[in-house]
Amino acid sequence: MVKIIFADHSGTEREVDANVGESVMEAAVRNNIPGIDADCGGACACATCHVYVDPEFLAKTGEQEAMEQSMLDFADGVQENSRLSCQISVGAELEGMKVTTPESQH
Amino acid sequence: MSADQKIVIIGAGQAGGQAAVSLRQAGFEGMITIVGDEPAPPYQRPPLSKAYLKGKLDRERLFLKPLQFYEDSNITLKTGVSAQKIDRAAKTVALSDGETIDYDTLIIATGSRPRALPLPGAESSNVFDLRTLSDIDVLKPNVQEGRRLLIVGAGYIGLEAAAAARELGLEVTVLEMADRVLARVTSPVMSEFYQKLHETHGVTIKTGAMLAELQTQDGAVTAGVLKSGDVIPCDLVLVGIGILPNQEIAADAGIACKNGVLVDRDARTNDPSVYAIGDCAHRPLVHYGRDGRLESVHNAIEQGKIVAAHIMDAKRPVEDVPWFWSDQYDVKLQIAGLSQDYDEAVVRGEPTTNSFAVFYFRSGRLISVDAVNAPAEFLTAKRLIAVNADISPELVVDQTKTMKDILAEAMAGQK
Ligand SMILES: Cc1cc2nc3c(=O)[nH]c(=O)nc-3n(C[C@H](O)[C@H](O)[C@H](O)COP(=O)(O)OP(=O)(O)OC[C@H]3O[C@@H](n4cnc5c(N)ncnc54)[C@H](O)[C@@H]3O)c2cc1C
Ligand code: FES
């Protein structure tokens, strides 16, 4: 179990236990975290699982593939620390990571 | 909506599951019962012909929500039970377990079923469908290196299965009745691209191929015989020749149906207490000024949300441009909009590079895009179609401009 904290855009935080090997998106959906729609179920096809990663952890979330980068390019409110949460695999190195969901997923 | 209201959802799939989740999210406090004839809780089908078939995804990871969610959310989930009859006067649904349940509001989310192969032998033990988790679970032990797989029908699902099977080392032959693969759903440029892609990966594709007979031995198919006389020996057969909406339960109750259960923009049928959503619904397609039936995750989720909003008297969510995706080998296709009835198609990029997009126009308006490893083209077109933007074929193929530039230029011209 790896602790991940989801904050919404207003600052409300929810802590979840993520399983090693699942994606951050799956941990969110399993725990009914609002603000992550994940319509495509992790196929990197919908960009409705956009999150902002705590900058301290950004490097630990791994490399972005070209597909993810292009999808994010067109997401609303992208920032330096934007990721598609379905493309971040949970591992022990992410213990305590905070991610923030954007105001909308479009 | 008061707390003593009872909502019954028939069909525990992508749409039914979404409707239940959205109702609770919107604060519905009454009873929700989901009746599903499959043994599993609502799950995602897309991985069935992709990662799950390849053995790369555990079963639980297909579920939309873990079982515990339904308990925690006070949603009664009856799996392995089918709804058999709707009595609209009494507002009840009769179930296969003998129970009859009351509803104030009924949501029909029965999905669709595979069209059966109309040939003797189609019931054989080694002929498989590609629709449910159980279909894949019985298929999977048969998907073994070196076996000869015959796939009937070259639609997206059949081709995805072909790709997965090649990756698992099977010998694969795909039969298509039309003169090209994906003939019903896309343009010749795309068909040619996918045919080549599969051939490069060692799949044998036969177009214009009518399956005339299945040869069987001891209850198993041993070969497919074509009208042309060609005999294709095989160890197993996968059937992917389209789907039919599960509308009978609605039609039998006198609810209007026409290639699906007819609904309005709020997903309501001609009975104000009955809604229909997902694959089984025939709905207005607001971006196209007509109606039709969609077979996609986007549609199931969107209508699940629409129904919840309408029941809760909330604003209808904005209808998105229909979209779909397909993964084959390392090629990701993303489709925005509906390309049927296009009168002009232009290609941005080079199909030989495995990254390109086909933009479809009708009467000078952009109506759809097929984007192959081209997410920028997909997302741009989706936005442009949503606002019915005035954009020319010349502009979308102009590769001196990025899709961002093109989007900005077209949006600026909007008003
Ligand atoms: C192999 C495969 C791959 C796919 N890939 C993609 C993809 O990549 N992208 C995409 O967008 N879409 C894809 N789709 C389509 C997508 O999965 C469907 O459009 C979606 O599942 C439709 O949701 P639904 O809830 O309407 O129907 P379903 O998910 O089919 O759910 C309907 C449920 O109702 C049950 N039911 C029917 N009648 C009754 C009854 N009388 N009583 C009780 N239960 C009943 C059915 O058994 C079923 O469980 C794919 C589909 C398949 C089969
Ligand atoms: S869930 Fe669709 S892109 Fe992440």
XYZ file of C-alpha atoms and ligand atoms in Angstrom:
578
model
C 0.000 0.000 0.000
C 1.225 3.446 -0.912
C -0.368 6.559 0.516
C -1.476 9.106 -2.100
C -3.243 12.344 -1.261
C -5.781 13.793 -3.656
C -6.595 17.466 -3.248
C -9.371 19.108 -5.227
C -9.055 22.606 -6.658
C -10.629 24.105 -3.530
C -8.038 22.400 -1.314
C -10.082 19.560 0.197
C -7.789 16.586 0.691
C -8.526 12.859 0.607
C -6.001 10.214 1.429
C -6.126 6.829 -0.286
C -4.185 3.575 -0.126
C -2.965 2.811 -3.612
C -1.773 -0.635 -4.696
C 1.702 -1.030 -6.102
C 1.423 -1.573 -9.845
C -1.913 0.109 -10.385
C -2.071 3.605 -11.833
C -2.758 6.721 -9.803
C -5.959 7.043 -11.849
C -7.114 3.554 -10.804
C -6.453 4.334 -7.158
C -8.579 7.465 -7.521
C -11.453 5.719 -9.280
C -11.485 2.827 -6.805
C -11.746 5.301 -3.986
C -14.382 7.418 -5.676
C -12.239 10.545 -5.853
C -14.222 13.309 -7.557
C -12.604 15.224 -10.398
C -11.019 12.244 -12.147
C -13.393 10.978 -14.823
C -11.033 8.583 -16.612
C -13.524 7.910 -19.379
C -11.178 5.710 -21.407
C -10.174 3.638 -18.409
C -6.476 4.336 -18.778
C -5.977 3.982 -22.529
C -4.386 7.445 -22.744
C -7.184 8.356 -25.130
C -9.382 10.821 -23.264
C -7.306 13.196 -21.092
C -10.012 13.249 -18.395
C -7.615 12.020 -15.717
C -5.434 15.144 -15.670
C -3.758 15.991 -12.338
C -1.104 18.355 -11.012
C 1.685 16.488 -9.281
C 3.426 17.822 -6.199
C 6.611 19.241 -7.821
C 8.777 17.381 -5.313
C 7.491 14.089 -6.675
C 7.319 14.988 -10.340
C 10.623 13.368 -11.260
C 9.617 10.177 -9.435
C 6.460 9.762 -11.512
C 8.529 8.697 -14.509
C 8.941 9.842 -18.093
C 6.012 11.072 -20.149
C 5.482 9.325 -23.427
C 4.835 11.348 -26.581
C 1.154 10.391 -26.609
C 0.602 11.701 -23.094
C 2.489 14.897 -23.854
C 0.377 15.661 -26.894
C -2.839 14.906 -25.052
C -1.815 17.219 -22.210
C -0.866 19.956 -24.659
C -4.547 20.375 -25.378
C -5.902 19.982 -21.850
C -7.300 23.029 -20.068
C -5.026 24.637 -17.515
C -1.889 22.597 -18.188
C 1.119 23.395 -16.079
C 4.712 22.217 -15.761
C 3.582 19.589 -13.271
C 0.611 18.273 -15.269
C 0.324 14.535 -15.800
C -2.328 12.095 -16.951
C -2.827 10.061 -13.813
C -3.501 6.864 -15.771
C 0.087 7.014 -17.000
C 1.641 7.147 -13.520
C 2.327 3.731 -12.075
C 2.201 3.486 -8.287
C 5.391 2.396 -6.550
C 6.881 2.806 -3.092
C 8.745 5.925 -4.222
C 5.414 7.768 -4.456
C 4.581 7.303 -0.735
C 2.934 10.494 0.506
C 2.637 12.104 -2.918
C 0.013 14.801 -3.251
C -1.780 15.357 -6.541
C -4.338 18.062 -7.215
C -7.277 17.683 -9.567
C -8.044 20.566 -11.931
C -11.275 22.517 -11.771
C -12.622 20.705 -14.816
C -11.473 17.832 -17.004
C -12.101 19.542 -20.329
C -36.503 13.632 -6.013
C -37.469 12.495 -2.575
C -35.718 9.842 -0.552
C -38.497 7.269 -0.880
C -38.134 7.115 -4.667
C -37.079 3.827 -6.204
C -34.888 3.655 -9.251
C -34.332 0.377 -11.039
C -31.571 0.004 -13.603
C -31.732 -2.953 -15.989
C -28.247 -3.853 -17.194
C -25.084 -3.722 -15.074
C -22.752 -2.419 -17.761
C -20.840 0.731 -18.535
C -23.994 2.864 -18.859
C -25.989 1.366 -15.992
C -23.009 1.538 -13.658
C -22.350 5.155 -14.589
C -25.990 6.122 -14.032
C -25.881 4.690 -10.502
C -22.596 6.426 -9.684
C -23.827 9.745 -11.093
C -27.140 9.532 -9.233
C -25.366 9.121 -5.897
C -22.851 11.840 -6.795
C -25.766 14.166 -7.519
C -27.200 13.438 -4.080
C -30.001 11.006 -4.890
C -30.978 9.419 -1.591
C -33.634 6.939 -2.659
C -33.243 3.288 -3.530
C -31.123 2.197 -6.462
C -31.274 -1.382 -7.689
C -29.135 -2.582 -10.577
C -30.148 -5.841 -12.211
C -27.490 -7.447 -14.374
C -27.570 -10.834 -16.030
C -23.793 -11.205 -16.106
C -22.019 -12.552 -13.013
C -19.624 -9.574 -12.785
C -20.312 -6.079 -11.465
C -20.290 -3.294 -14.098
C -16.999 -3.444 -15.984
C -15.208 -1.944 -18.967
C -15.318 -3.907 -22.187
C -12.581 -2.161 -24.209
C -9.716 -4.123 -22.602
C -11.463 -7.418 -23.440
C -10.132 -7.327 -26.991
C -6.896 -5.637 -25.929
C -4.895 -5.939 -22.680
C -7.213 -8.452 -21.004
C -7.129 -10.836 -23.945
C -3.346 -10.602 -23.911
C -3.369 -11.527 -20.227
C -1.917 -8.174 -19.233
C -4.724 -7.038 -16.960
C -6.326 -8.672 -13.933
C -10.044 -9.189 -13.879
C -10.684 -6.825 -10.944
C -9.018 -4.010 -12.825
C -11.810 -4.136 -15.388
C -14.464 -3.314 -12.813
C -15.770 0.256 -12.943
C -15.922 0.253 -9.153
C -14.911 -2.368 -6.595
C -17.784 -4.442 -5.174
C -17.436 -2.657 -1.854
C -18.432 0.602 -3.530
C -21.992 -0.584 -4.134
C -22.397 -1.583 -0.517
C -20.911 1.674 0.735
C -23.110 3.671 -1.611
C -26.243 1.757 -0.689
C -26.750 0.498 -4.226
C -28.362 -2.938 -4.504
C -26.468 -4.836 -7.160
C -28.150 -8.028 -8.313
C -25.764 -9.853 -10.586
C -26.548 -13.059 -12.434
C -30.208 -12.062 -12.552
C -32.019 -10.966 -15.675
C -35.018 -8.707 -15.998
C -37.682 -10.529 -17.943
C -40.679 -8.285 -18.212
C -41.582 -4.685 -17.583
C -45.127 -3.892 -16.485
C -45.484 -0.162 -17.078
C -48.984 0.100 -15.633
C -47.983 -1.523 -12.347
C -44.439 -0.029 -12.567
C -42.781 -3.322 -11.845
C -40.031 -5.462 -13.325
C -40.177 -9.248 -13.136
C -36.830 -10.910 -12.576
C -35.485 -14.341 -13.448
C -35.068 -15.231 -9.773
C -38.828 -15.030 -9.329
C -38.833 -11.661 -7.637
C -40.867 -8.712 -8.913
C -39.512 -5.273 -8.028
C -41.230 -1.871 -8.037
C -39.891 1.256 -9.589
C -40.767 4.906 -9.733
C -38.144 5.430 -12.405
C -36.758 2.759 -14.689
C -33.491 2.976 -16.602
C -32.969 0.499 -19.422
C -29.244 -0.023 -19.972
C -29.261 -3.437 -21.584
C -26.472 -2.826 -24.105
C -26.194 -4.948 -27.190
C -25.355 -8.492 -28.177
C -23.213 -9.954 -30.934
C -24.915 -10.827 -34.171
C -24.796 -14.603 -34.516
C -23.138 -16.245 -37.483
C -26.058 -17.589 -39.540
C -24.398 -20.891 -40.418
C -24.677 -24.461 -39.214
C -21.757 -25.165 -36.913
C -21.799 -21.673 -35.396
C -22.755 -23.246 -32.065
C -19.606 -25.372 -31.953
C -17.424 -25.464 -28.873
C -14.547 -23.587 -30.533
C -16.571 -20.694 -31.941
C -16.361 -17.642 -29.690
C -17.966 -14.232 -29.327
C -16.160 -11.125 -28.148
C -18.595 -9.323 -25.935
C -18.476 -10.367 -22.309
C -15.874 -11.164 -19.714
C -17.161 -14.757 -19.737
C -16.694 -14.889 -23.521
C -13.043 -13.984 -23.070
C -12.576 -16.251 -20.079
C -13.693 -19.288 -22.102
C -11.749 -18.108 -25.140
C -8.460 -17.397 -23.383
C -7.286 -20.965 -22.659
C -7.727 -21.637 -26.394
C -5.579 -18.719 -27.428
C -2.241 -20.480 -27.610
C 0.878 -20.030 -29.634
C 0.804 -21.802 -32.953
C -2.951 -22.314 -33.096
C -4.817 -21.237 -36.196
C -7.434 -18.582 -35.513
C -10.130 -17.636 -37.989
C -11.757 -14.267 -37.348
C -15.021 -13.568 -39.123
C -15.578 -9.838 -39.633
C -12.997 -7.076 -39.924
C -14.491 -4.424 -37.664
C -12.507 -2.705 -34.913
C -13.115 -5.434 -32.356
C -12.210 -8.261 -34.743
C -9.042 -6.457 -35.791
C -8.065 -5.738 -32.200
C -8.431 -9.417 -31.438
C -6.316 -10.217 -34.501
C -3.565 -7.951 -33.197
C -3.706 -9.457 -29.706
C -3.654 -12.987 -31.116
C -0.625 -12.249 -33.308
C 1.191 -10.865 -30.296
C 0.412 -14.169 -28.564
C 1.833 -16.119 -31.493
C -1.279 -17.483 -33.193
C -1.693 -17.806 -36.937
C -4.495 -15.445 -37.836
C -6.794 -15.205 -40.841
C -9.444 -12.476 -41.010
C -12.434 -12.797 -43.319
C -14.335 -9.741 -44.477
C -17.374 -9.840 -46.713
C -16.931 -6.270 -47.973
C -14.172 -5.353 -50.382
C -12.074 -3.759 -47.615
C -11.595 -4.015 -43.859
C -13.548 -1.564 -41.651
C -15.741 -0.831 -44.678
C -18.789 0.023 -42.588
C -17.025 2.483 -40.329
C -14.293 4.313 -42.171
C -12.753 5.535 -45.419
C -10.679 3.591 -47.950
C -7.469 5.363 -46.825
C -7.943 4.015 -43.322
C -8.935 0.562 -44.548
C -5.786 0.354 -46.617
C -3.657 1.476 -43.684
C -5.094 -1.150 -41.361
C -4.966 -3.909 -43.930
C -1.245 -3.223 -44.468
C -0.602 -2.924 -40.745
C -2.052 -6.357 -40.120
C -0.365 -7.922 -43.106
C 2.969 -6.549 -41.936
C 2.322 -8.317 -38.645
C 1.651 -11.568 -40.415
C -2.154 -11.627 -40.470
C -3.808 -13.041 -43.590
C -6.685 -10.814 -44.612
C -9.265 -11.950 -47.116
C -11.693 -9.301 -48.288
C -14.729 -9.934 -50.460
C -14.779 -13.265 -48.651
C -18.145 -14.878 -47.976
C -18.073 -17.657 -45.450
C -20.343 -20.373 -46.861
C -19.822 -23.266 -44.500
C -18.179 -24.373 -41.314
C -16.709 -27.852 -41.439
C -17.014 -29.599 -38.106
C -15.743 -32.721 -36.474
C -16.834 -33.941 -33.048
C -18.666 -30.703 -32.377
C -15.715 -28.458 -33.208
C -15.071 -26.390 -36.302
C -12.072 -27.616 -38.281
C -12.252 -25.267 -41.262
C -14.151 -22.411 -42.845
C -15.211 -22.825 -46.452
C -15.658 -19.711 -48.563
C -18.155 -19.186 -51.374
C -15.171 -19.130 -53.683
C -14.397 -22.691 -52.593
C -11.303 -21.774 -50.569
C -10.934 -23.887 -47.458
C -9.303 -22.315 -44.390
C -8.371 -24.888 -41.756
C -8.558 -23.530 -38.226
C -8.433 -24.472 -34.553
C -10.768 -21.776 -33.350
C -13.167 -19.163 -34.714
C -13.956 -15.678 -33.441
C -17.107 -13.981 -34.638
C -17.179 -10.185 -34.908
C -19.886 -9.340 -37.399
C -21.612 -6.539 -35.564
C -24.043 -6.156 -32.717
C -27.770 -5.800 -32.162
C -29.368 -3.594 -29.514
C -31.026 -5.402 -26.593
C -34.329 -3.607 -27.043
C -36.798 -6.486 -26.812
C -37.655 -6.009 -23.159
C -38.606 -2.399 -23.937
C -40.435 -3.192 -27.164
C -42.451 -5.915 -25.434
C -43.596 -3.342 -22.895
C -44.813 -1.075 -25.687
C -41.914 1.380 -25.546
C -41.092 2.883 -28.936
C -38.033 1.305 -30.586
C -36.315 1.695 -33.948
C -32.842 0.211 -34.111
C -32.654 0.827 -30.374
C -34.957 2.262 -27.747
C -36.006 5.722 -28.921
C -35.052 8.484 -26.497
C -34.925 12.264 -26.374
C -31.969 14.447 -25.383
C -32.615 13.640 -21.730
C -32.539 9.914 -22.528
C -36.272 9.614 -21.854
C -38.405 7.141 -23.779
C -42.032 7.741 -24.748
C -42.905 6.713 -21.182
C -41.838 9.606 -18.909
C -40.829 7.207 -16.107
C -38.613 5.127 -18.345
C -35.181 6.059 -19.675
C -32.807 4.184 -21.966
C -29.052 4.693 -22.174
C -25.938 3.279 -23.798
C -25.664 0.853 -26.702
C -29.386 0.023 -26.566
C -30.551 3.625 -27.009
C -31.340 5.441 -30.237
C -30.670 9.066 -29.391
C -30.528 12.549 -30.895
C -27.070 13.318 -32.260
C -27.093 17.039 -31.698
C -23.959 17.816 -33.666
C -25.405 16.176 -36.738
C -29.061 17.176 -36.734
C -30.207 13.567 -36.824
C -30.504 10.648 -34.477
C -28.801 7.307 -34.274
C -27.382 4.605 -32.073
C -23.818 4.813 -30.824
C -21.698 1.917 -29.620
C -19.047 3.505 -27.456
C -17.852 4.106 -23.958
C -18.237 7.854 -24.428
C -21.908 7.408 -25.244
C -22.558 5.061 -22.315
C -20.896 7.402 -19.817
C -22.477 10.531 -21.239
C -25.990 9.134 -21.224
C -25.456 7.761 -17.712
C -24.673 11.305 -16.614
C -27.535 12.806 -18.617
C -30.083 10.479 -17.071
C -28.878 11.259 -13.545
C -29.036 14.987 -14.232
C -32.569 14.758 -15.583
C -33.837 12.658 -12.696
C -32.269 15.100 -10.246
C -33.662 18.133 -12.066
C -30.149 19.371 -12.733
C -28.821 21.004 -15.881
C -28.204 18.590 -18.727
C -24.454 18.008 -19.202
C -23.143 19.392 -22.473
C -23.245 16.667 -25.112
C -19.747 15.923 -26.296
C -18.821 15.138 -29.877
C -19.042 11.333 -30.141
C -15.634 9.710 -29.816
C -14.005 6.316 -29.831
C -10.601 4.725 -29.792
C -8.982 1.500 -30.913
C -5.584 0.017 -30.030
C -3.914 -2.411 -32.416
C -0.226 -3.333 -32.051
C 1.483 -0.012 -31.234
C -1.055 2.018 -33.184
C -3.592 4.103 -31.333
C -6.577 5.299 -33.313
C -8.738 8.074 -31.907
C -11.929 9.003 -33.681
C -13.874 12.200 -33.105
C -17.266 12.705 -34.670
C -19.183 10.525 -37.086
C -17.864 10.223 -40.607
C -20.884 8.598 -42.255
C -22.119 10.649 -45.206
C -18.860 12.543 -45.677
C -18.348 13.980 -49.145
C -14.698 14.940 -48.855
C -11.779 13.357 -47.005
C -8.303 14.863 -46.704
C -5.196 13.369 -45.146
C -2.783 15.249 -42.913
C 0.563 13.488 -42.703
C 1.759 10.280 -44.313
C 0.153 6.922 -43.532
C 3.509 5.181 -44.111
C 4.904 6.978 -41.033
C 2.204 5.376 -38.816
C 1.127 8.844 -37.717
C -1.481 10.714 -39.732
C -5.079 11.849 -39.650
C -8.001 11.739 -42.053
C -10.373 14.691 -41.773
C -13.909 14.259 -43.082
C -16.085 17.056 -44.420
C -19.669 17.270 -45.475
C -20.940 20.263 -47.424
C -17.742 22.064 -46.462
C -18.129 21.431 -42.707
C -15.740 19.325 -40.662
C -17.691 16.347 -39.293
C -15.089 13.807 -38.162
C -11.463 12.787 -37.869
C -9.685 9.441 -37.739
C -6.406 10.197 -35.970
C -3.718 7.520 -36.056
C -1.055 8.098 -33.402
C -2.072 11.731 -33.726
C -3.657 12.997 -30.494
C -3.278 16.669 -31.429
C -5.331 16.126 -34.575
C -7.941 14.207 -32.579
C -8.339 16.800 -29.840
C -8.324 19.729 -32.251
C -10.980 18.221 -34.474
C -13.111 17.290 -31.464
C -13.143 20.913 -30.350
C -13.793 22.272 -33.804
C -16.694 19.914 -34.446
C -18.205 20.808 -31.064
C -18.602 24.419 -32.173
C -19.364 23.583 -35.801
C -16.324 25.678 -36.731
C -15.813 27.002 -40.194
C -12.564 25.374 -41.246
C -11.355 24.435 -44.685
C -9.786 21.166 -45.842
C -6.794 23.218 -47.037
C -6.135 24.549 -43.540
C -6.255 21.183 -41.731
C -3.698 19.629 -44.080
C -1.317 22.589 -43.948
C 1.692 21.034 -42.238
C 3.563 24.320 -42.044
C 1.156 24.999 -39.188
C 0.845 23.073 -35.930
C -2.547 21.818 -34.822
C -2.420 24.446 -32.073
C -2.071 27.197 -34.709
C -4.861 25.701 -36.739
C -7.125 25.466 -33.712
C -6.421 29.087 -32.801
C -6.983 30.273 -36.356
C -10.277 28.421 -36.733
C -11.539 29.481 -33.311
C -10.671 33.112 -34.040
C -12.822 32.899 -37.145
C -15.717 31.661 -35.006
C -16.826 35.089 -33.899
C -14.509 -6.287 -27.045
C -15.022 -4.869 -27.028
C -14.144 -3.807 -27.193
C -14.601 -2.493 -27.174
N -13.708 -1.462 -27.327
C -14.137 -0.185 -27.251
C -13.222 0.907 -27.324
O -12.027 0.728 -27.507
N -13.702 2.170 -27.195
C -15.039 2.411 -27.008
O -15.430 3.574 -26.892
N -15.932 1.407 -26.940
C -15.512 0.113 -27.061
N -16.427 -0.911 -26.973
C -17.865 -0.589 -26.854
C -18.285 -0.319 -25.414
O -17.723 -1.257 -24.547
C -19.802 -0.352 -25.330
O -20.307 0.648 -26.170
C -20.298 -0.138 -23.897
O -19.926 -1.207 -23.081
C -21.802 0.046 -23.871
O -22.249 0.135 -22.547
P -23.723 -0.338 -22.160
O -23.825 -0.175 -20.700
O -24.691 0.305 -23.044
O -23.753 -1.871 -22.534
P -23.003 -3.068 -21.834
O -21.701 -2.622 -21.285
O -23.013 -4.165 -22.818
O -23.935 -3.443 -20.609
C -25.236 -3.935 -20.747
C -25.446 -5.025 -19.724
O -26.832 -5.328 -19.626
C -26.993 -6.723 -19.533
N -28.383 -7.070 -19.872
C -28.961 -7.085 -21.096
N -30.257 -7.423 -21.008
C -30.510 -7.613 -19.690
C -31.681 -7.995 -18.952
N -32.861 -8.206 -19.550
N -31.581 -8.125 -17.597
C -30.389 -7.891 -16.973
N -29.271 -7.532 -17.626
C -29.335 -7.396 -18.962
C -25.937 -7.227 -20.481
O -25.655 -8.590 -20.286
C -24.784 -6.334 -20.100
O -24.092 -6.829 -18.999
C -15.989 -2.241 -27.006
C -16.874 -3.309 -26.856
C -16.414 -4.607 -26.861
C -17.393 -5.740 -26.703
S -8.006 7.711 -18.292
Fe -8.222 8.399 -20.310
S -6.339 9.366 -20.663
Fe -6.134 8.714 -18.610
